[in-house]
Amino acid sequence: MRYSRVRTVTTVGLKVLDVLVELDIDSRAIIQEMDIVGLGDTVIKESKKRVKSAVKNSGIELPNGRITVNLAPSDVKKEGSYLDLPIAVGLLKATSKINADLSDFVFFGELGLDGSLRRVRGVLPILLSLSRRAKGMKIVLPAPNRQEASIVENLTIFTADNLNDLVGFLNGYIEKEPVVYSQPELGSVNGPDMSEIKGQEFAKRASEVAAAGGHNISLRGSPGCGKTMLARRIPSILPPLTMEEAIETTMIYSVAGLLGEKGLIMERPFRSPHHTASTTSIVGGGNDARPGEISLAHNGVLFMDEFPEFRRDVIEALRQPLEDGVITVARAKLTATYPARFMMVAAQNPCPCGWYGDKTRECTCSWYDIQRYNRKISGPMEDRIDIFVDMPRLDFDKYMENSTAESSDEIRKRVIAARKRQSKRFDGMSIFSNSQLGHALLKEYVPLDAASRSLLSAAMDKMKLTARAIDRVLKVALTIADLEESKVEARHIAEALQYRRKT
């Protein structure tokens, strides 16, 4: 009997678990077959065919007898194609094709039938987890994942192009240099600019306030007034990603298999799902509990165009992650938790035909149709939106103006300054912006003078504000004060009240 042990890992969401691949060859068996046990999914069950073809096409003779592969611990669900490589290495070790001591190595990667190593998803969470808890460990992964591996410190990482390349390296015939850590440069922003928007000064001011405090914002107006145009420019005024935020975001994209050739997500994500999207695609799920759009928008913007057209269950599913900043995807066989701290930008028409309140076109909707359309957004959902903006149609004279509006860079400087004030205020707390403040902290950071208290009291009676809505007003007022480098005064509360929905 011939036996080998190879170390690898598996993932459950963003959680990384150690796996030991044990391989035993019973040469007395007549049939040459491979069995994989240890609660592997269908992809892992199919690994035996890829491994056998990859080994054979690499010019390496397969052993006679029955091969048994055990993935320990046996009670943990394993999934994904990155167990191909450790199974193949275990087979080559058991047949003495590899003579090196593999106790310090961790392998993962997918095999092609020709023996090549192919890119796998989820590499960054694995490497970051190993860098925090492993000393003296050597990692071997496919060469196409090299760029992703270059942003991880404190690990010795080697890459290989194919099985023959790997065998030569492990046996000492080929020398390989470990992947060199590369410090990425963050801060650049590419894309459309705020200066391209003509008019809509109130909406642009509201967007600046929303970006400065991480507030959710709703844009309402007739077709063609510029809602989508404005929403797509909001990322250009957001602060640049910090390294911690960039790694968090990249981990999610890596697990979702959307990283492509990028080693690191350098800009804040902007996700714009279609209104026909299912709940699973928005919040995450499926058989393997993949992250959804709200997690892919983590540290960025989730743009919900035609907001009332989304299914009611989709809209209501946003309530919990908007409050908590995380989403837990529970399935029968596994549970995964993903971060979901995003800025939501919702856009909608005022009515089904889109022309209610427009000065130049007549609305064809009945009052019942208008009410039913707007009732699709429930009261609890509206309470989670800090800023509401009604955008009027742009008139011809404004459209033909030659004056240049303020650029995204100029607005962004003020937003960054406001965020720095918030960072200093919340130093040592797990709070990143004013939008995350709880009621108790609001009382501490937003003391109201007599004029502010009187204004807020009158507004509560007239506008029928809920307690949560008042908290939202105070958060927005604090952000406006941060933009002015001032303490909260009655004028800041007055501006914040303008951003509440009137009808």
mmCIF file of C-alpha atoms in Angstrom, residues 109-431:
data_model
loop_
_atom_site.group_PDB
_atom_site.id
_atom_site.type_symbol
_atom_site.label_atom_id
_atom_site.label_comp_id
_atom_site.label_asym_id
_atom_site.label_seq_id
_atom_site.Cartn_x
_atom_site.Cartn_y
_atom_site.Cartn_z
ATOM 1 C CA GLY A 109 -5.766 25.018 -8.122
ATOM 2 C CA GLU A 110 -7.846 23.644 -10.981
ATOM 3 C CA LEU A 111 -6.373 21.266 -13.561
ATOM 4 C CA GLY A 112 -6.941 21.207 -17.300
ATOM 5 C CA LEU A 113 -6.985 17.866 -19.079
ATOM 6 C CA ASP A 114 -3.569 18.703 -20.559
ATOM 7 C CA GLY A 115 -2.043 19.155 -17.097
ATOM 8 C CA SER A 116 -2.163 22.951 -17.082
ATOM 9 C CA LEU A 117 -3.112 24.875 -13.933
ATOM 10 C CA ARG A 118 -6.094 27.174 -14.333
ATOM 11 C CA ARG A 119 -7.292 30.234 -12.437
ATOM 12 C CA VAL A 120 -9.594 29.579 -9.490
ATOM 13 C CA ARG A 121 -11.927 31.957 -7.659
ATOM 14 C CA GLY A 122 -11.709 32.777 -3.957
ATOM 15 C CA VAL A 123 -7.892 32.927 -3.802
ATOM 16 C CA LEU A 124 -7.599 36.247 -1.957
ATOM 17 C CA PRO A 125 -9.714 35.288 1.116
ATOM 18 C CA ILE A 126 -7.689 32.077 1.374
ATOM 19 C CA LEU A 127 -4.337 33.847 1.198
ATOM 20 C CA LEU A 128 -5.336 36.581 3.645
ATOM 21 C CA SER A 129 -6.578 33.969 6.118
ATOM 22 C CA LEU A 130 -3.368 31.946 5.808
ATOM 23 C CA SER A 131 -1.189 35.057 6.180
ATOM 24 C CA ARG A 132 -2.796 35.786 9.557
ATOM 25 C CA ARG A 133 -2.340 32.332 11.047
ATOM 26 C CA ALA A 134 0.466 30.521 9.234
ATOM 27 C CA LYS A 135 4.198 30.971 9.768
ATOM 28 C CA GLY A 136 6.737 29.240 7.575
ATOM 29 C CA MET A 137 4.041 27.967 5.227
ATOM 30 C CA LYS A 138 4.611 27.750 1.479
ATOM 31 C CA ILE A 139 1.692 28.187 -0.905
ATOM 32 C CA VAL A 140 1.481 26.783 -4.432
ATOM 33 C CA LEU A 141 -1.252 28.029 -6.770
ATOM 34 C CA PRO A 142 -1.891 28.485 -10.524
ATOM 35 C CA ALA A 143 0.164 31.072 -12.417
ATOM 36 C CA PRO A 144 -2.997 32.946 -13.601
ATOM 37 C CA ASN A 145 -3.668 33.826 -9.923
ATOM 38 C CA ARG A 146 -0.228 35.421 -9.524
ATOM 39 C CA GLN A 147 -1.415 39.031 -9.675
ATOM 40 C CA GLU A 148 -4.082 38.391 -7.047
ATOM 41 C CA ALA A 149 -1.427 36.781 -4.810
ATOM 42 C CA SER A 150 0.959 39.730 -5.167
ATOM 43 C CA ILE A 151 -1.087 41.946 -2.834
ATOM 44 C CA VAL A 152 -0.748 39.604 0.166
ATOM 45 C CA GLU A 153 2.115 40.094 2.620
ATOM 46 C CA ASN A 154 3.828 37.656 5.001
ATOM 47 C CA LEU A 155 3.422 34.559 2.815
ATOM 48 C CA THR A 156 5.821 32.584 0.630
ATOM 49 C CA ILE A 157 3.819 31.964 -2.531
ATOM 50 C CA PHE A 158 4.903 30.042 -5.612
ATOM 51 C CA THR A 159 3.009 29.665 -8.876
ATOM 52 C CA ALA A 160 3.171 26.945 -11.521
ATOM 53 C CA ASP A 161 1.984 26.729 -15.113
ATOM 54 C CA ASN A 162 1.408 22.964 -15.267
ATOM 55 C CA LEU A 163 2.000 19.671 -13.453
ATOM 56 C CA ASN A 164 5.430 19.045 -15.004
ATOM 57 C CA ASP A 165 6.516 22.539 -13.968
ATOM 58 C CA LEU A 166 5.339 21.846 -10.413
ATOM 59 C CA VAL A 167 6.974 18.410 -10.167
ATOM 60 C CA GLY A 168 10.283 19.868 -11.362
ATOM 61 C CA PHE A 169 10.085 22.631 -8.764
ATOM 62 C CA LEU A 170 9.204 20.316 -5.849
ATOM 63 C CA ASN A 171 11.942 17.839 -6.791
ATOM 64 C CA GLY A 172 14.526 20.627 -7.079
ATOM 65 C CA TYR A 173 15.079 20.472 -10.841
ATOM 66 C CA ILE A 174 13.507 23.890 -11.453
ATOM 67 C CA GLU A 175 14.174 27.016 -9.405
ATOM 68 C CA LYS A 176 11.296 29.403 -8.749
ATOM 69 C CA GLU A 177 11.243 32.777 -7.094
ATOM 70 C CA PRO A 178 8.322 33.445 -4.736
ATOM 71 C CA VAL A 179 5.707 35.990 -5.709
ATOM 72 C CA VAL A 180 6.922 39.504 -4.846
ATOM 73 C CA TYR A 181 4.565 41.664 -2.781
ATOM 74 C CA SER A 182 3.400 44.706 -4.734
ATOM 75 C CA GLN A 183 1.974 47.711 -2.881
ATOM 76 C CA PRO A 184 -1.021 48.865 -4.950
ATOM 77 C CA GLU A 185 -1.713 52.557 -5.486
ATOM 78 C CA LEU A 186 -5.243 53.631 -4.632
ATOM 79 C CA GLY A 187 -7.022 56.896 -5.250
ATOM 80 C CA SER A 188 -7.525 57.235 -8.989
ATOM 81 C CA VAL A 189 -11.093 57.679 -10.204
ATOM 82 C CA ASN A 190 -12.077 57.079 -13.801
ATOM 83 C CA GLY A 191 -15.496 57.696 -15.229
ATOM 84 C CA PRO A 192 -18.108 60.386 -15.873
ATOM 85 C CA ASP A 193 -17.783 63.754 -14.136
ATOM 86 C CA MET A 194 -20.300 65.914 -12.271
ATOM 87 C CA SER A 195 -19.409 68.898 -14.469
ATOM 88 C CA GLU A 196 -21.286 67.197 -17.324
ATOM 89 C CA ILE A 197 -24.617 67.699 -15.525
ATOM 90 C CA LYS A 198 -26.362 70.951 -16.416
ATOM 91 C CA GLY A 199 -28.610 72.499 -13.821
ATOM 92 C CA GLN A 200 -30.056 70.306 -11.041
ATOM 93 C CA GLU A 201 -28.070 72.215 -8.410
ATOM 94 C CA PHE A 202 -30.339 71.057 -5.574
ATOM 95 C CA ALA A 203 -29.913 67.405 -6.585
ATOM 96 C CA LYS A 204 -26.139 67.781 -6.900
ATOM 97 C CA ARG A 205 -25.960 69.384 -3.462
ATOM 98 C CA ALA A 206 -28.011 66.501 -2.029
ATOM 99 C CA SER A 207 -25.662 64.006 -3.706
ATOM 100 C CA GLU A 208 -22.667 65.758 -2.142
ATOM 101 C CA VAL A 209 -24.257 65.517 1.306
ATOM 102 C CA ALA A 210 -25.132 61.859 0.708
ATOM 103 C CA ALA A 211 -21.560 61.048 -0.377
ATOM 104 C CA ALA A 212 -20.058 62.926 2.567
ATOM 105 C CA GLY A 213 -22.069 60.977 5.141
ATOM 106 C CA GLY A 214 -22.671 57.672 3.343
ATOM 107 C CA HIS A 215 -26.414 58.379 3.278
ATOM 108 C CA ASN A 216 -28.975 56.540 1.162
ATOM 109 C CA ILE A 217 -30.636 58.819 -1.362
ATOM 110 C CA SER A 218 -33.792 58.664 -3.498
ATOM 111 C CA LEU A 219 -34.077 60.581 -6.778
ATOM 112 C CA ARG A 220 -37.572 61.151 -8.192
ATOM 113 C CA GLY A 221 -38.467 62.894 -11.423
ATOM 114 C CA SER A 222 -39.976 62.569 -14.883
ATOM 115 C CA PRO A 223 -38.167 60.634 -17.627
ATOM 116 C CA GLY A 224 -35.068 62.386 -18.966
ATOM 117 C CA CYS A 225 -34.556 64.759 -16.045
ATOM 118 C CA GLY A 226 -31.108 63.302 -15.278
ATOM 119 C CA LYS A 227 -31.677 60.799 -12.444
ATOM 120 C CA THR A 228 -29.509 58.047 -13.912
ATOM 121 C CA MET A 229 -26.914 60.527 -15.151
ATOM 122 C CA LEU A 230 -26.510 61.911 -11.632
ATOM 123 C CA ALA A 231 -26.477 58.494 -9.960
ATOM 124 C CA ARG A 232 -23.693 57.213 -12.210
ATOM 125 C CA ARG A 233 -21.510 60.186 -11.224
ATOM 126 C CA ILE A 234 -21.850 59.743 -7.464
ATOM 127 C CA PRO A 235 -18.858 57.318 -7.284
ATOM 128 C CA SER A 236 -16.688 60.112 -8.735
ATOM 129 C CA ILE A 237 -17.217 62.247 -5.623
ATOM 130 C CA LEU A 238 -16.777 59.463 -3.057
ATOM 131 C CA PRO A 239 -13.485 59.262 -1.118
ATOM 132 C CA PRO A 240 -10.888 56.834 -2.495
ATOM 133 C CA LEU A 241 -10.868 53.313 -1.102
ATOM 134 C CA THR A 242 -8.580 52.655 1.841
ATOM 135 C CA MET A 243 -6.374 49.557 1.601
ATOM 136 C CA GLU A 244 -8.591 47.760 4.112
ATOM 137 C CA GLU A 245 -11.718 48.580 2.092
ATOM 138 C CA ALA A 246 -10.043 47.570 -1.176
ATOM 139 C CA ILE A 247 -9.068 44.167 0.232
ATOM 140 C CA GLU A 248 -12.551 43.621 1.693
ATOM 141 C CA THR A 249 -14.160 44.404 -1.658
ATOM 142 C CA THR A 250 -11.667 42.296 -3.605
ATOM 143 C CA MET A 251 -12.330 39.307 -1.342
ATOM 144 C CA ILE A 252 -16.028 39.419 -2.206
ATOM 145 C CA TYR A 253 -15.359 39.676 -5.948
ATOM 146 C CA SER A 254 -12.835 36.859 -5.687
ATOM 147 C CA VAL A 255 -15.350 34.544 -3.993
ATOM 148 C CA ALA A 256 -17.981 35.490 -6.593
ATOM 149 C CA GLY A 257 -15.545 34.709 -9.416
ATOM 150 C CA LEU A 258 -15.786 38.243 -10.825
ATOM 151 C CA LEU A 259 -12.239 39.429 -10.217
ATOM 152 C CA GLY A 260 -10.969 38.567 -13.702
ATOM 153 C CA GLU A 261 -7.380 39.632 -14.308
ATOM 154 C CA LYS A 262 -7.443 42.316 -11.605
ATOM 155 C CA GLY A 263 -5.281 41.789 -8.558
ATOM 156 C CA LEU A 264 -7.182 44.324 -6.489
ATOM 157 C CA ILE A 265 -10.391 46.344 -6.815
ATOM 158 C CA MET A 266 -9.011 49.893 -7.003
ATOM 159 C CA GLU A 267 -12.242 51.913 -7.267
ATOM 160 C CA ARG A 268 -15.468 51.907 -5.319
ATOM 161 C CA PRO A 269 -17.907 49.489 -6.948
ATOM 162 C CA PHE A 270 -21.041 50.698 -8.702
ATOM 163 C CA ARG A 271 -23.702 48.014 -9.083
ATOM 164 C CA SER A 272 -26.886 48.594 -11.064
ATOM 165 C CA PRO A 273 -29.115 45.485 -11.089
ATOM 166 C CA HIS A 274 -32.098 45.377 -13.443
ATOM 167 C CA HIS A 275 -35.545 45.723 -11.874
ATOM 168 C CA THR A 276 -36.403 42.153 -12.927
ATOM 169 C CA ALA A 277 -33.639 40.779 -10.647
ATOM 170 C CA SER A 278 -34.603 38.042 -8.183
ATOM 171 C CA THR A 279 -34.171 38.208 -4.417
ATOM 172 C CA THR A 280 -31.347 35.655 -4.604
ATOM 173 C CA SER A 281 -29.389 37.738 -7.115
ATOM 174 C CA ILE A 282 -29.765 40.847 -4.939
ATOM 175 C CA VAL A 283 -29.068 39.491 -1.438
ATOM 176 C CA GLY A 284 -27.082 36.385 -2.394
ATOM 177 C CA GLY A 285 -27.735 32.663 -2.241
ATOM 178 C CA GLY A 286 -27.983 29.721 -4.586
ATOM 179 C CA ASN A 287 -26.666 26.245 -3.895
ATOM 180 C CA ASP A 288 -23.218 27.572 -2.972
ATOM 181 C CA ALA A 289 -24.436 30.703 -1.115
ATOM 182 C CA ARG A 290 -22.743 33.162 -3.484
ATOM 183 C CA PRO A 291 -22.669 36.883 -2.602
ATOM 184 C CA GLY A 292 -25.392 39.007 -4.194
ATOM 185 C CA GLU A 293 -25.498 42.539 -5.574
ATOM 186 C CA ILE A 294 -25.638 44.163 -2.129
ATOM 187 C CA SER A 295 -22.341 42.501 -1.170
ATOM 188 C CA LEU A 296 -20.771 43.250 -4.550
ATOM 189 C CA ALA A 297 -21.663 46.914 -3.839
ATOM 190 C CA HIS A 298 -19.857 46.780 -0.464
ATOM 191 C CA ASN A 299 -17.927 50.042 0.111
ATOM 192 C CA GLY A 300 -19.561 51.463 -3.005
ATOM 193 C CA VAL A 301 -22.909 52.347 -4.561
ATOM 194 C CA LEU A 302 -25.965 50.178 -5.218
ATOM 195 C CA PHE A 303 -28.094 51.938 -7.843
ATOM 196 C CA MET A 304 -31.712 50.775 -7.943
ATOM 197 C CA ASP A 305 -33.158 52.326 -11.101
ATOM 198 C CA GLU A 306 -36.956 52.198 -11.477
ATOM 199 C CA PHE A 307 -37.094 51.348 -7.767
ATOM 200 C CA PRO A 308 -40.870 50.695 -7.482
ATOM 201 C CA GLU A 309 -40.639 48.249 -10.406
ATOM 202 C CA PHE A 310 -38.548 45.841 -8.321
ATOM 203 C CA ARG A 311 -40.512 43.000 -6.765
ATOM 204 C CA ARG A 312 -41.870 43.772 -3.311
ATOM 205 C CA ASP A 313 -39.909 40.931 -1.673
ATOM 206 C CA VAL A 314 -36.684 42.243 -3.235
ATOM 207 C CA ILE A 315 -37.260 45.741 -1.849
ATOM 208 C CA GLU A 316 -38.151 44.463 1.620
ATOM 209 C CA ALA A 317 -35.084 42.174 1.648
ATOM 210 C CA LEU A 318 -32.914 45.314 1.601
ATOM 211 C CA ARG A 319 -34.201 46.514 4.967
ATOM 212 C CA GLN A 320 -31.996 44.358 7.198
ATOM 213 C CA PRO A 321 -28.655 44.851 5.361
ATOM 214 C CA LEU A 322 -29.306 48.603 5.139
ATOM 215 C CA GLU A 323 -29.461 48.646 8.939
ATOM 216 C CA ASP A 324 -26.771 46.082 9.833
ATOM 217 C CA GLY A 325 -24.258 46.340 6.994
ATOM 218 C CA VAL A 326 -24.038 42.543 6.688
ATOM 219 C CA ILE A 327 -26.138 39.808 5.126
ATOM 220 C CA THR A 328 -26.331 36.188 6.257
ATOM 221 C CA VAL A 329 -27.243 33.729 3.517
ATOM 222 C CA ALA A 330 -28.627 30.562 5.078
ATOM 223 C CA ARG A 331 -29.100 27.377 3.079
ATOM 224 C CA ALA A 332 -29.845 23.803 4.093
ATOM 225 C CA LYS A 333 -26.212 22.683 4.041
ATOM 226 C CA LEU A 334 -24.285 25.885 4.754
ATOM 227 C CA THR A 335 -24.562 29.415 6.082
ATOM 228 C CA ALA A 336 -22.384 32.268 4.822
ATOM 229 C CA THR A 337 -22.125 35.845 6.078
ATOM 230 C CA TYR A 338 -20.999 38.621 3.725
ATOM 231 C CA PRO A 339 -20.423 42.340 4.369
ATOM 232 C CA ALA A 340 -22.977 44.631 2.728
ATOM 233 C CA ARG A 341 -22.162 48.202 3.738
ATOM 234 C CA PHE A 342 -23.185 50.226 0.708
ATOM 235 C CA MET A 343 -24.712 53.555 -0.235
ATOM 236 C CA MET A 344 -28.066 52.987 -1.918
ATOM 237 C CA VAL A 345 -29.187 55.336 -4.679
ATOM 238 C CA ALA A 346 -32.812 54.740 -5.706
ATOM 239 C CA ALA A 347 -34.371 56.391 -8.758
ATOM 240 C CA GLN A 348 -38.031 56.421 -9.729
ATOM 241 C CA ASN A 349 -40.669 58.213 -11.739
ATOM 242 C CA PRO A 350 -43.432 60.028 -9.845
ATOM 243 C CA CYS A 351 -46.123 57.787 -11.404
ATOM 244 C CA PRO A 352 -46.448 54.832 -13.826
ATOM 245 C CA CYS A 353 -46.503 57.050 -16.945
ATOM 246 C CA GLY A 354 -43.779 59.272 -15.497
ATOM 247 C CA TRP A 355 -45.344 62.682 -16.055
ATOM 248 C CA TYR A 356 -47.207 63.444 -12.808
ATOM 249 C CA GLY A 357 -46.295 66.981 -11.744
ATOM 250 C CA ASP A 358 -44.578 67.820 -15.028
ATOM 251 C CA LYS A 359 -45.349 71.329 -16.317
ATOM 252 C CA THR A 360 -45.288 70.502 -20.025
ATOM 253 C CA ARG A 361 -46.870 67.053 -20.343
ATOM 254 C CA GLU A 362 -50.133 65.758 -18.964
ATOM 255 C CA CYS A 363 -50.157 62.726 -16.671
ATOM 256 C CA THR A 364 -52.423 59.920 -17.941
ATOM 257 C CA CYS A 365 -52.533 57.984 -14.647
ATOM 258 C CA SER A 366 -55.517 57.862 -12.322
ATOM 259 C CA TRP A 367 -55.059 58.969 -8.724
ATOM 260 C CA TYR A 368 -55.419 55.325 -7.683
ATOM 261 C CA ASP A 369 -52.605 54.303 -10.073
ATOM 262 C CA ILE A 370 -50.322 56.995 -8.673
ATOM 263 C CA GLN A 371 -51.029 55.961 -5.081
ATOM 264 C CA ARG A 372 -50.566 52.262 -5.822
ATOM 265 C CA TYR A 373 -47.288 52.919 -7.646
ATOM 266 C CA ASN A 374 -45.772 54.899 -4.780
ATOM 267 C CA ARG A 375 -47.114 52.517 -2.113
ATOM 268 C CA LYS A 376 -44.761 49.840 -3.449
ATOM 269 C CA ILE A 377 -42.113 51.485 -1.266
ATOM 270 C CA SER A 378 -43.216 50.709 2.290
ATOM 271 C CA GLY A 379 -42.968 53.136 5.199
ATOM 272 C CA PRO A 380 -40.210 51.129 6.957
ATOM 273 C CA MET A 381 -38.212 51.111 3.724
ATOM 274 C CA GLU A 382 -38.625 54.877 3.258
ATOM 275 C CA ASP A 383 -37.467 55.386 6.840
ATOM 276 C CA ARG A 384 -34.142 53.805 5.851
ATOM 277 C CA ILE A 385 -33.556 56.418 3.147
ATOM 278 C CA ASP A 386 -31.988 59.615 4.479
ATOM 279 C CA ILE A 387 -32.370 61.981 1.528
ATOM 280 C CA PHE A 388 -35.249 62.440 -0.952
ATOM 281 C CA VAL A 389 -34.856 64.670 -3.998
ATOM 282 C CA ASP A 390 -37.465 65.674 -6.574
ATOM 283 C CA MET A 391 -35.740 66.538 -9.839
ATOM 284 C CA PRO A 392 -37.524 68.870 -12.286
ATOM 285 C CA ARG A 393 -37.243 68.706 -16.063
ATOM 286 C CA LEU A 394 -34.314 70.692 -17.482
ATOM 287 C CA ASP A 395 -35.483 73.691 -19.518
ATOM 288 C CA PHE A 396 -33.980 74.610 -22.892
ATOM 289 C CA ASP A 397 -32.141 77.747 -21.759
ATOM 290 C CA LYS A 398 -30.367 75.788 -19.016
ATOM 291 C CA TYR A 399 -29.518 73.051 -21.490
ATOM 292 C CA MET A 400 -27.893 75.546 -23.887
ATOM 293 C CA GLU A 401 -25.818 77.308 -21.205
ATOM 294 C CA ASN A 402 -22.070 77.357 -21.897
ATOM 295 C CA SER A 403 -21.044 77.777 -18.272
ATOM 296 C CA THR A 404 -19.095 74.876 -16.739
ATOM 297 C CA ALA A 405 -20.480 73.295 -13.608
ATOM 298 C CA GLU A 406 -18.356 72.322 -10.620
ATOM 299 C CA SER A 407 -16.195 69.273 -11.310
ATOM 300 C CA SER A 408 -16.197 66.001 -9.388
ATOM 301 C CA ASP A 409 -12.652 66.701 -8.126
ATOM 302 C CA GLU A 410 -13.737 69.937 -6.437
ATOM 303 C CA ILE A 411 -16.747 68.292 -4.793
ATOM 304 C CA ARG A 412 -14.670 65.286 -3.830
ATOM 305 C CA LYS A 413 -12.200 67.427 -1.875
ATOM 306 C CA ARG A 414 -15.025 68.669 0.367
ATOM 307 C CA VAL A 415 -16.387 65.138 0.760
ATOM 308 C CA ILE A 416 -12.962 63.797 1.773
ATOM 309 C CA ALA A 417 -12.537 66.616 4.312
ATOM 310 C CA ALA A 418 -15.953 65.800 5.821
ATOM 311 C CA ARG A 419 -15.107 62.079 5.966
ATOM 312 C CA LYS A 420 -11.836 62.885 7.758
ATOM 313 C CA ARG A 421 -13.793 64.765 10.424
ATOM 314 C CA GLN A 422 -16.018 61.723 10.842
ATOM 315 C CA SER A 423 -13.040 59.370 10.980
ATOM 316 C CA LYS A 424 -11.517 61.455 13.753
ATOM 317 C CA ARG A 425 -14.861 61.606 15.590
ATOM 318 C CA PHE A 426 -15.393 57.847 15.460
ATOM 319 C CA ASP A 427 -11.781 56.849 16.101
ATOM 320 C CA GLY A 428 -11.703 53.451 17.808
ATOM 321 C CA MET A 429 -15.325 52.640 16.916
ATOM 322 C CA SER A 430 -16.655 50.314 14.230
ATOM 323 C CA ILE A 431 -18.404 53.298 12.599
#
